[in-house]
PDB file of C-alpha atoms in Angstrom:
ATOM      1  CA  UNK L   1       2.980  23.154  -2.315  1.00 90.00           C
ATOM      2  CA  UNK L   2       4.152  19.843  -1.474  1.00 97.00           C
ATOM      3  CA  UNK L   3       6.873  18.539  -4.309  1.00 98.00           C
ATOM      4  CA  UNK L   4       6.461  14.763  -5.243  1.00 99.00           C
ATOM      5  CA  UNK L   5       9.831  12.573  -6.106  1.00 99.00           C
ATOM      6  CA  UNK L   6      10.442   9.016  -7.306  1.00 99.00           C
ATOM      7  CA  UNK L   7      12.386   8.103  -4.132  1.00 99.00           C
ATOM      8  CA  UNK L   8      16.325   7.093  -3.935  1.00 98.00           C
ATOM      9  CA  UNK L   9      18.270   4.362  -2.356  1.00 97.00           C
ATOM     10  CA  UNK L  10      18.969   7.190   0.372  1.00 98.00           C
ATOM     11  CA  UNK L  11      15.403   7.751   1.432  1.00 99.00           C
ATOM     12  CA  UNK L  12      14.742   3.473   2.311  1.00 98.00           C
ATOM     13  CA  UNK L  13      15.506   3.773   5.788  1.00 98.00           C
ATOM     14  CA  UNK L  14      13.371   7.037   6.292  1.00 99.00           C
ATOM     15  CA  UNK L  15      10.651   5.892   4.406  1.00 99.00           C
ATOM     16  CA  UNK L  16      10.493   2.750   5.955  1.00 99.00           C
ATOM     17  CA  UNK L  17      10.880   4.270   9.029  1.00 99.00           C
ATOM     18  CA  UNK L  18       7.854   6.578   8.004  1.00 99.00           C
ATOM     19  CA  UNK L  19       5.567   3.903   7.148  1.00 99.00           C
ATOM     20  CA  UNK L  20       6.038   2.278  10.554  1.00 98.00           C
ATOM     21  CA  UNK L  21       5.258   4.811  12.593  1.00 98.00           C
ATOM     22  CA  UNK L  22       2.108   5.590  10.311  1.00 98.00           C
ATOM     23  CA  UNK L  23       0.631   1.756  10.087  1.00 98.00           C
ATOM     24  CA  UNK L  24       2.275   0.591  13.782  1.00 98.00           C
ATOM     25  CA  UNK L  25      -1.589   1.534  15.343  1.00 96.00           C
ATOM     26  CA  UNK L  26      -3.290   1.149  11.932  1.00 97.00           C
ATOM     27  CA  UNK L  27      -6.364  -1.823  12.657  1.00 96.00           C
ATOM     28  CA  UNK L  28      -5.597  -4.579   9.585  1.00 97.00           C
ATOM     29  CA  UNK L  29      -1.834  -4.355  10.308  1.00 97.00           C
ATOM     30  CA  UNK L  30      -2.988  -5.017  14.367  1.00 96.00           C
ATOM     31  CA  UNK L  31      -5.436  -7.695  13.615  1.00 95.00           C
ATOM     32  CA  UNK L  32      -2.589  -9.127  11.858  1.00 94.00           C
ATOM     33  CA  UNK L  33       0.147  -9.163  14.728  1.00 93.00           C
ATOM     34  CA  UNK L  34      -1.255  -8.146  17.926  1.00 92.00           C
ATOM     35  CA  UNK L  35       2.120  -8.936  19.776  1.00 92.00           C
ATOM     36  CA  UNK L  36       3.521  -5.528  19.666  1.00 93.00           C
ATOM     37  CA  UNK L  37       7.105  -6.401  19.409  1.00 90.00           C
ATOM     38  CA  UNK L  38       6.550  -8.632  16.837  1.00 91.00           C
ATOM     39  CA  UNK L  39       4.603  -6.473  14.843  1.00 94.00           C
ATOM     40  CA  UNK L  40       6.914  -3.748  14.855  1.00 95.00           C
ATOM     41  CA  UNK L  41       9.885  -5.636  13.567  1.00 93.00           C
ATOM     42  CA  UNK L  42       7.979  -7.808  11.133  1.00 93.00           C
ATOM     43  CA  UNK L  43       6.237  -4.630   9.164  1.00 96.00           C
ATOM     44  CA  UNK L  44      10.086  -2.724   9.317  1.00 96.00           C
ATOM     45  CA  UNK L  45      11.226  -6.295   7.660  1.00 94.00           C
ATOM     46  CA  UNK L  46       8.186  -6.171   4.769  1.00 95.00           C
ATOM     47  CA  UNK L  47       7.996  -2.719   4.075  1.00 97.00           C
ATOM     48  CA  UNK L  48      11.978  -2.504   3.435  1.00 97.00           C
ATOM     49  CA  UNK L  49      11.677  -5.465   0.959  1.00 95.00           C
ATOM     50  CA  UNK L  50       8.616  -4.484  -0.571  1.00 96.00           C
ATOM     51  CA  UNK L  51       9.766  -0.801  -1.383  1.00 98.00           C
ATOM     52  CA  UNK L  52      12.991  -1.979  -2.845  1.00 97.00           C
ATOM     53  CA  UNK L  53      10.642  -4.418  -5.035  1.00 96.00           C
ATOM     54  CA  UNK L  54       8.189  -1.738  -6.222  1.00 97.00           C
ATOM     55  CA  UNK L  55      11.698   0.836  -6.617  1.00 97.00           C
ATOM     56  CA  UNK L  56      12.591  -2.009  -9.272  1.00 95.00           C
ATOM     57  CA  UNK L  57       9.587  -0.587 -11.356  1.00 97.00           C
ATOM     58  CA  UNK L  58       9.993   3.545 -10.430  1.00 98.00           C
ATOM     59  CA  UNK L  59       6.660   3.412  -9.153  1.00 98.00           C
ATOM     60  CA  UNK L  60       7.399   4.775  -5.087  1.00 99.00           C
ATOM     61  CA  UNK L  61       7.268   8.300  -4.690  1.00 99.00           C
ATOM     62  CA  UNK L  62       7.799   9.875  -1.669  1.00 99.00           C
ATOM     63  CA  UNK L  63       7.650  13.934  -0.696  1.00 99.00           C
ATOM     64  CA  UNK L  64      11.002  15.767  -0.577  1.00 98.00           C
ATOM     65  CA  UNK L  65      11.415  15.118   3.392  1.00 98.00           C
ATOM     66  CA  UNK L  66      10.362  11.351   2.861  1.00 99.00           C
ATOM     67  CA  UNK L  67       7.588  11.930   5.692  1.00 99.00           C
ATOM     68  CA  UNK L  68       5.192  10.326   2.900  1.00 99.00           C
ATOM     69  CA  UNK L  69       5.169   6.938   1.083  1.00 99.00           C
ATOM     70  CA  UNK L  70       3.280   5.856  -2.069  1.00 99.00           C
ATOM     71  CA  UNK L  71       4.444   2.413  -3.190  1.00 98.00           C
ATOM     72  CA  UNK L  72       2.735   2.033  -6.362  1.00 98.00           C
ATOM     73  CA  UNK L  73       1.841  -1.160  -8.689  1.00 98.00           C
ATOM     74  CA  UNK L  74       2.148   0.320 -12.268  1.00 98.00           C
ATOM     75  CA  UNK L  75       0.099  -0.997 -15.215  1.00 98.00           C
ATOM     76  CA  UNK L  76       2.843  -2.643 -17.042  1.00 97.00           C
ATOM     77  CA  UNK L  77       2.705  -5.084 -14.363  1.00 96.00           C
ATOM     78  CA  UNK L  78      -1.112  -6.550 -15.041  1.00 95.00           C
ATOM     79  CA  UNK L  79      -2.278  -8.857 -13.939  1.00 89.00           C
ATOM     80  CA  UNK L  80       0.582  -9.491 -11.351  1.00 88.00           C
ATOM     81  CA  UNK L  81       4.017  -8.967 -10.447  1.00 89.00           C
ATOM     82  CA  UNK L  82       5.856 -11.500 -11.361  1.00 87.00           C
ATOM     83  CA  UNK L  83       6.477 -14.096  -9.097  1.00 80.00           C
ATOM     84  CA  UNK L  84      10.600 -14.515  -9.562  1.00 84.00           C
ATOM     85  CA  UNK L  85      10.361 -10.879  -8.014  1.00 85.00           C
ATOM     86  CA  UNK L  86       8.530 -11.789  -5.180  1.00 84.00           C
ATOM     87  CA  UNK L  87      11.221 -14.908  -4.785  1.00 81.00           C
ATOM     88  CA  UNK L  88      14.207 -12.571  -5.152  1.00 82.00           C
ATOM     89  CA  UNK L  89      13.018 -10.010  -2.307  1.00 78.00           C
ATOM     90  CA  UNK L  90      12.696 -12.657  -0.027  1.00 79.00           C
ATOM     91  CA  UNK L  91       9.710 -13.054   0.936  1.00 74.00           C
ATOM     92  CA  UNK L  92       9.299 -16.379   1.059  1.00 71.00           C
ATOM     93  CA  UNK L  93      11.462 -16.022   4.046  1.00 76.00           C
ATOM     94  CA  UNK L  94       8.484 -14.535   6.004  1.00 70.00           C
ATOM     95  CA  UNK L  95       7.085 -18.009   6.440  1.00 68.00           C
ATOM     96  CA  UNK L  96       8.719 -19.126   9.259  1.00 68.00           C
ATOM     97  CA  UNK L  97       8.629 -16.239  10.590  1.00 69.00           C
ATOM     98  CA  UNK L  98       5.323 -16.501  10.940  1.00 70.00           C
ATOM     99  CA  UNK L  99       4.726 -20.224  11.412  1.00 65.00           C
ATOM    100  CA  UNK L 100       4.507 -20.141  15.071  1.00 65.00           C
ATOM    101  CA  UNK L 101       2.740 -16.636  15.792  1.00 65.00           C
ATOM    102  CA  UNK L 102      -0.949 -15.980  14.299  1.00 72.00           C
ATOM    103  CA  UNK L 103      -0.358 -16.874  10.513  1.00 78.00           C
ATOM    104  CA  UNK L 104      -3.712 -17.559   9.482  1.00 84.00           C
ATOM    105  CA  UNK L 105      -4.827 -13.949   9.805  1.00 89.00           C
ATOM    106  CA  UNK L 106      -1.771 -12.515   7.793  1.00 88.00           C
ATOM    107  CA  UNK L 107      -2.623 -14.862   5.072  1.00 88.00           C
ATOM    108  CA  UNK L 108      -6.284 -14.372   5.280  1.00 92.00           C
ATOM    109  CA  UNK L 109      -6.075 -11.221   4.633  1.00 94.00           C
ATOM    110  CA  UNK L 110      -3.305 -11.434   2.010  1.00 91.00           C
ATOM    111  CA  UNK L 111      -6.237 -13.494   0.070  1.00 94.00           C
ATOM    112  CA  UNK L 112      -8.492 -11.092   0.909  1.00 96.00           C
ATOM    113  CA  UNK L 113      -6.650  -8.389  -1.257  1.00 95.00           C
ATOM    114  CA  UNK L 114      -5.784 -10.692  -4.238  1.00 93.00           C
ATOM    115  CA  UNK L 115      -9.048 -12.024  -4.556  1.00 95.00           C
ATOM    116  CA  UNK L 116     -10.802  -8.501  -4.396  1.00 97.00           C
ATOM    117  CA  UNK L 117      -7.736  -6.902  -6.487  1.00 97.00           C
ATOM    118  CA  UNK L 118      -8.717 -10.575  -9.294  1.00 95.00           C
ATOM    119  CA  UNK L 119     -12.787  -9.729  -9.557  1.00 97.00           C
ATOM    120  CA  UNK L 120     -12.469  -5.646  -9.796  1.00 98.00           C
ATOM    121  CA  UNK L 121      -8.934  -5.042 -11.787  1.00 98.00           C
ATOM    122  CA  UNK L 122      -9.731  -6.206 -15.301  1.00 97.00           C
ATOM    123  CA  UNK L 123      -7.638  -4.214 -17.573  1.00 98.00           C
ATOM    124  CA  UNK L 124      -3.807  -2.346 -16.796  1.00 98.00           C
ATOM    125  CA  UNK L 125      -3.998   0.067 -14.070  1.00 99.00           C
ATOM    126  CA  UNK L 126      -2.216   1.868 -11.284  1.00 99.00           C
ATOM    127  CA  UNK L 127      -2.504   0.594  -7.819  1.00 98.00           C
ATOM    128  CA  UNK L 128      -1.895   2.414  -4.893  1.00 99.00           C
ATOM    129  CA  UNK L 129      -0.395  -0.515  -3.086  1.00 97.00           C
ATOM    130  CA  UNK L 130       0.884   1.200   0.346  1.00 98.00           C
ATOM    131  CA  UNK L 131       0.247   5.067   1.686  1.00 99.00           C
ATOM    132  CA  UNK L 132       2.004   6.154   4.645  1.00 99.00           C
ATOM    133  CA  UNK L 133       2.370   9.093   6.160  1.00 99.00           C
ATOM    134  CA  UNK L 134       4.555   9.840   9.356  1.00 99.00           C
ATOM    135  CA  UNK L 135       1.939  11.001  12.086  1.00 98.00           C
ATOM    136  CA  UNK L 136       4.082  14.117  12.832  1.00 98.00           C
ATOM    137  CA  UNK L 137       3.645  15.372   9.298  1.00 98.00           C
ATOM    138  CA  UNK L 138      -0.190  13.670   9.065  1.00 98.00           C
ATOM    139  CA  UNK L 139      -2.671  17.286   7.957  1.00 96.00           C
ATOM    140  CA  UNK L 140      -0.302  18.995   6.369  1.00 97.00           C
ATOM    141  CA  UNK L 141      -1.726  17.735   2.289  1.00 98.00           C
ATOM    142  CA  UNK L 142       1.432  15.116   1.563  1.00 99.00           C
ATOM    143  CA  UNK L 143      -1.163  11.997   1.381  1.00 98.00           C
ATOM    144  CA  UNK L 144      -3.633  14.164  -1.117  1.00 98.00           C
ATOM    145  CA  UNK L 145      -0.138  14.884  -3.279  1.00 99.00           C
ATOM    146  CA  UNK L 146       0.651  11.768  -3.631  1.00 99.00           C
ATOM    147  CA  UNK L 147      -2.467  10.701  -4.792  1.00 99.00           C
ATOM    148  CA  UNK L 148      -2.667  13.070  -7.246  1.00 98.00           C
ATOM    149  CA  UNK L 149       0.566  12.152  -8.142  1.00 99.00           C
ATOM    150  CA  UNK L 150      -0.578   8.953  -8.929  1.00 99.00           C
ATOM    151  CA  UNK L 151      -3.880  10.003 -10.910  1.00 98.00           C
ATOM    152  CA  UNK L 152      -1.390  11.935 -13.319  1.00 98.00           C
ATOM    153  CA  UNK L 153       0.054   8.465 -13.805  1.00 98.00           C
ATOM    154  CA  UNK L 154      -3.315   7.080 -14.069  1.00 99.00           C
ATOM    155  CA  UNK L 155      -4.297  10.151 -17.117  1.00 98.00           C
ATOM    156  CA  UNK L 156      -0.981   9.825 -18.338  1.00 98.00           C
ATOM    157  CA  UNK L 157      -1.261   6.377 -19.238  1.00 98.00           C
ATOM    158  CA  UNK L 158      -4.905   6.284 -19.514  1.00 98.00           C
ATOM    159  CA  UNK L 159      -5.407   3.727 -17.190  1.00 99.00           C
ATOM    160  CA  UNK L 160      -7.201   3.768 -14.104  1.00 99.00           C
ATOM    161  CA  UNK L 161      -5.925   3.757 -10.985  1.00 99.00           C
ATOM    162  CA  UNK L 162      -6.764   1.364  -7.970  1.00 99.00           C
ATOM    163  CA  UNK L 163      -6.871   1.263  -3.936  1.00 99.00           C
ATOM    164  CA  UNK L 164      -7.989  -0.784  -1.383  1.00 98.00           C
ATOM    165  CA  UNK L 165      -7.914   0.265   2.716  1.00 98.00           C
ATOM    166  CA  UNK L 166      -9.255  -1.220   5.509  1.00 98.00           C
ATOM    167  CA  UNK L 167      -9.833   2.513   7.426  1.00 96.00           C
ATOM    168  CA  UNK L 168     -13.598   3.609   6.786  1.00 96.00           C
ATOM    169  CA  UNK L 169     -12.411   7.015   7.201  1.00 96.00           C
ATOM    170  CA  UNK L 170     -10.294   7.107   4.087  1.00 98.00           C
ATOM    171  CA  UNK L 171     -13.042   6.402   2.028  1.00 98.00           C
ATOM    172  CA  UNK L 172     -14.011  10.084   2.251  1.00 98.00           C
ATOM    173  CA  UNK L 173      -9.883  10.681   1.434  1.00 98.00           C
ATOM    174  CA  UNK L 174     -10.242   8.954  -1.617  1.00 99.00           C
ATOM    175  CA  UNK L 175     -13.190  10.308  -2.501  1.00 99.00           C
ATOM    176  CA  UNK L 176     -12.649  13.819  -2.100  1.00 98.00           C
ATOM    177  CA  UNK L 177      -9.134  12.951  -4.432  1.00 98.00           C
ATOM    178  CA  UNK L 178     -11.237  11.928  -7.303  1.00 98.00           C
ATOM    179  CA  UNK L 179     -11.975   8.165  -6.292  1.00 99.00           C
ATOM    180  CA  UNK L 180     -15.515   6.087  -6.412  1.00 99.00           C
ATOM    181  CA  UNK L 181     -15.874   3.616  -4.275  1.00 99.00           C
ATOM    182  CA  UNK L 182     -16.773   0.317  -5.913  1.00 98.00           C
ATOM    183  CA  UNK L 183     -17.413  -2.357  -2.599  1.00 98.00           C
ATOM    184  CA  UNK L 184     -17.104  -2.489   1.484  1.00 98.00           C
ATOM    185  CA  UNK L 185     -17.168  -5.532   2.656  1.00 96.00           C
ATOM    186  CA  UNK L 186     -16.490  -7.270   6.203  1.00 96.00           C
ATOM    187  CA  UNK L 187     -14.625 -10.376   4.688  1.00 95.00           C
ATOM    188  CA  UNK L 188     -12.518 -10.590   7.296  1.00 95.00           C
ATOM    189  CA  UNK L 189     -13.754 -12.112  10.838  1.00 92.00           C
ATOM    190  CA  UNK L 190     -13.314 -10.202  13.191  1.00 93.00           C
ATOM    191  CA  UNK L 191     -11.323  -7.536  10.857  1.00 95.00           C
ATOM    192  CA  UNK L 192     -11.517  -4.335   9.752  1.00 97.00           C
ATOM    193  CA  UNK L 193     -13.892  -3.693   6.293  1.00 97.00           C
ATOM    194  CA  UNK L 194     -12.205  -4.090   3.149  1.00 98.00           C
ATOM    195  CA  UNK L 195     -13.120  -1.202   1.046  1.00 98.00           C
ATOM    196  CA  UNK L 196     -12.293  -0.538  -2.955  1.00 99.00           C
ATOM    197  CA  UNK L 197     -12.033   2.569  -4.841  1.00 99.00           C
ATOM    198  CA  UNK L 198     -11.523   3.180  -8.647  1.00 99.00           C
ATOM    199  CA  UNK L 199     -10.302   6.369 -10.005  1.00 99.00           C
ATOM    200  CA  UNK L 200     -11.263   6.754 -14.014  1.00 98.00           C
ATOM    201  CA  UNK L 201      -8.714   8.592 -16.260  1.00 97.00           C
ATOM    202  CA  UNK L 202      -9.916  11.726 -17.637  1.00 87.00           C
TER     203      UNK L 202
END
């Protein structure tokens, strides 16, 4: 049985370390930075900042050999996160960063998330923001327990929970983990789909 934990200060660097490995071939984060180097560094950069953002909330849980990542939007936080978080982790510092290399597509498909997250999230819920796990440990059931981590949030609080991926294949993931998928779309050109699930508390 796999054992889910809130993660620690200790795990970051594994964690992050876990979700680059699992995302470095994934196809939105390559449609967004095709230059291999770049890409690389720039999702190590955002994933470090954006886990000690959602840790601010206790809402990232990881297994007990950090191979897995769930970084988690909790329902307290409808309809957004605040923005003077999203200031304070420095994010804003991603912009030149990006100025010179292919930023439309990054931002393109940032919109493409808010807006579908906007027209389909209407009330508090859980959103699975970010699963990752390390290939090495992919097939062993740490992505299925940290869903169902996060539906006994979601029944908990008796709220729904949310996810949207871009992997057609992980609609049948979701699925089989108790999630209905509600729209799969192409809205990005020459992108991967954008596919939304809803999971409904019991």
């Amino acid at each position: 049985m796999v054992h889910i934990r809130e993660i620690c200060e200790a795990d970051i660097e594994k964690a992050v370390e876990s979700l680059v490995h699992a995302f470095y071939d994934d196809g939105l984060v390559c449609y967004m930075f095709p230059e291999e180097k770049f890409r690389k560094e720039f999702i190590t950069w955002t994933y470090e900042r954006w886990l000690r953002l959602l840790m601010t909330f206790n809402s990232v849980f990881v297994d007990e050999d950090v191979q897995g990542v769930a970084g988690c939007i909790p329902p307290s936080l409808y309809p957004h996160i605040p923005f003077h978080y999203i200031i304070k982790a420095g994010f804003f510092r991603a912009v030149p960063k990006l100025i010179f290399r292919n930023f439309w597509r990054p931002l393109r498909a940032y919109w493409d998330n808010q807006s579908r997250t906007r027209s389909e999230v209407k009330e508090p819920t859980w959103i699975l923001d970010i699963l990752g796990v390390h290939p090495s440990a992919q097939g062993k059931g740490i992505g299925s327990a940290l869903v169902q981590h996060l539906i006994s949030c979601a029944n908990r609080d008796k709220v729904p929970a949310y996810v949207i991926t871009h992997k057609e294949k992980n609609i049948i993931f979701y699925e089989k983990n108790g999630f209905t998928l509600l729209n799969k779309k192409y809205s990005l050109p020459g992108g991967p789909p954008t596919c939304s699930l809803i999971y409904k508390p019991l």
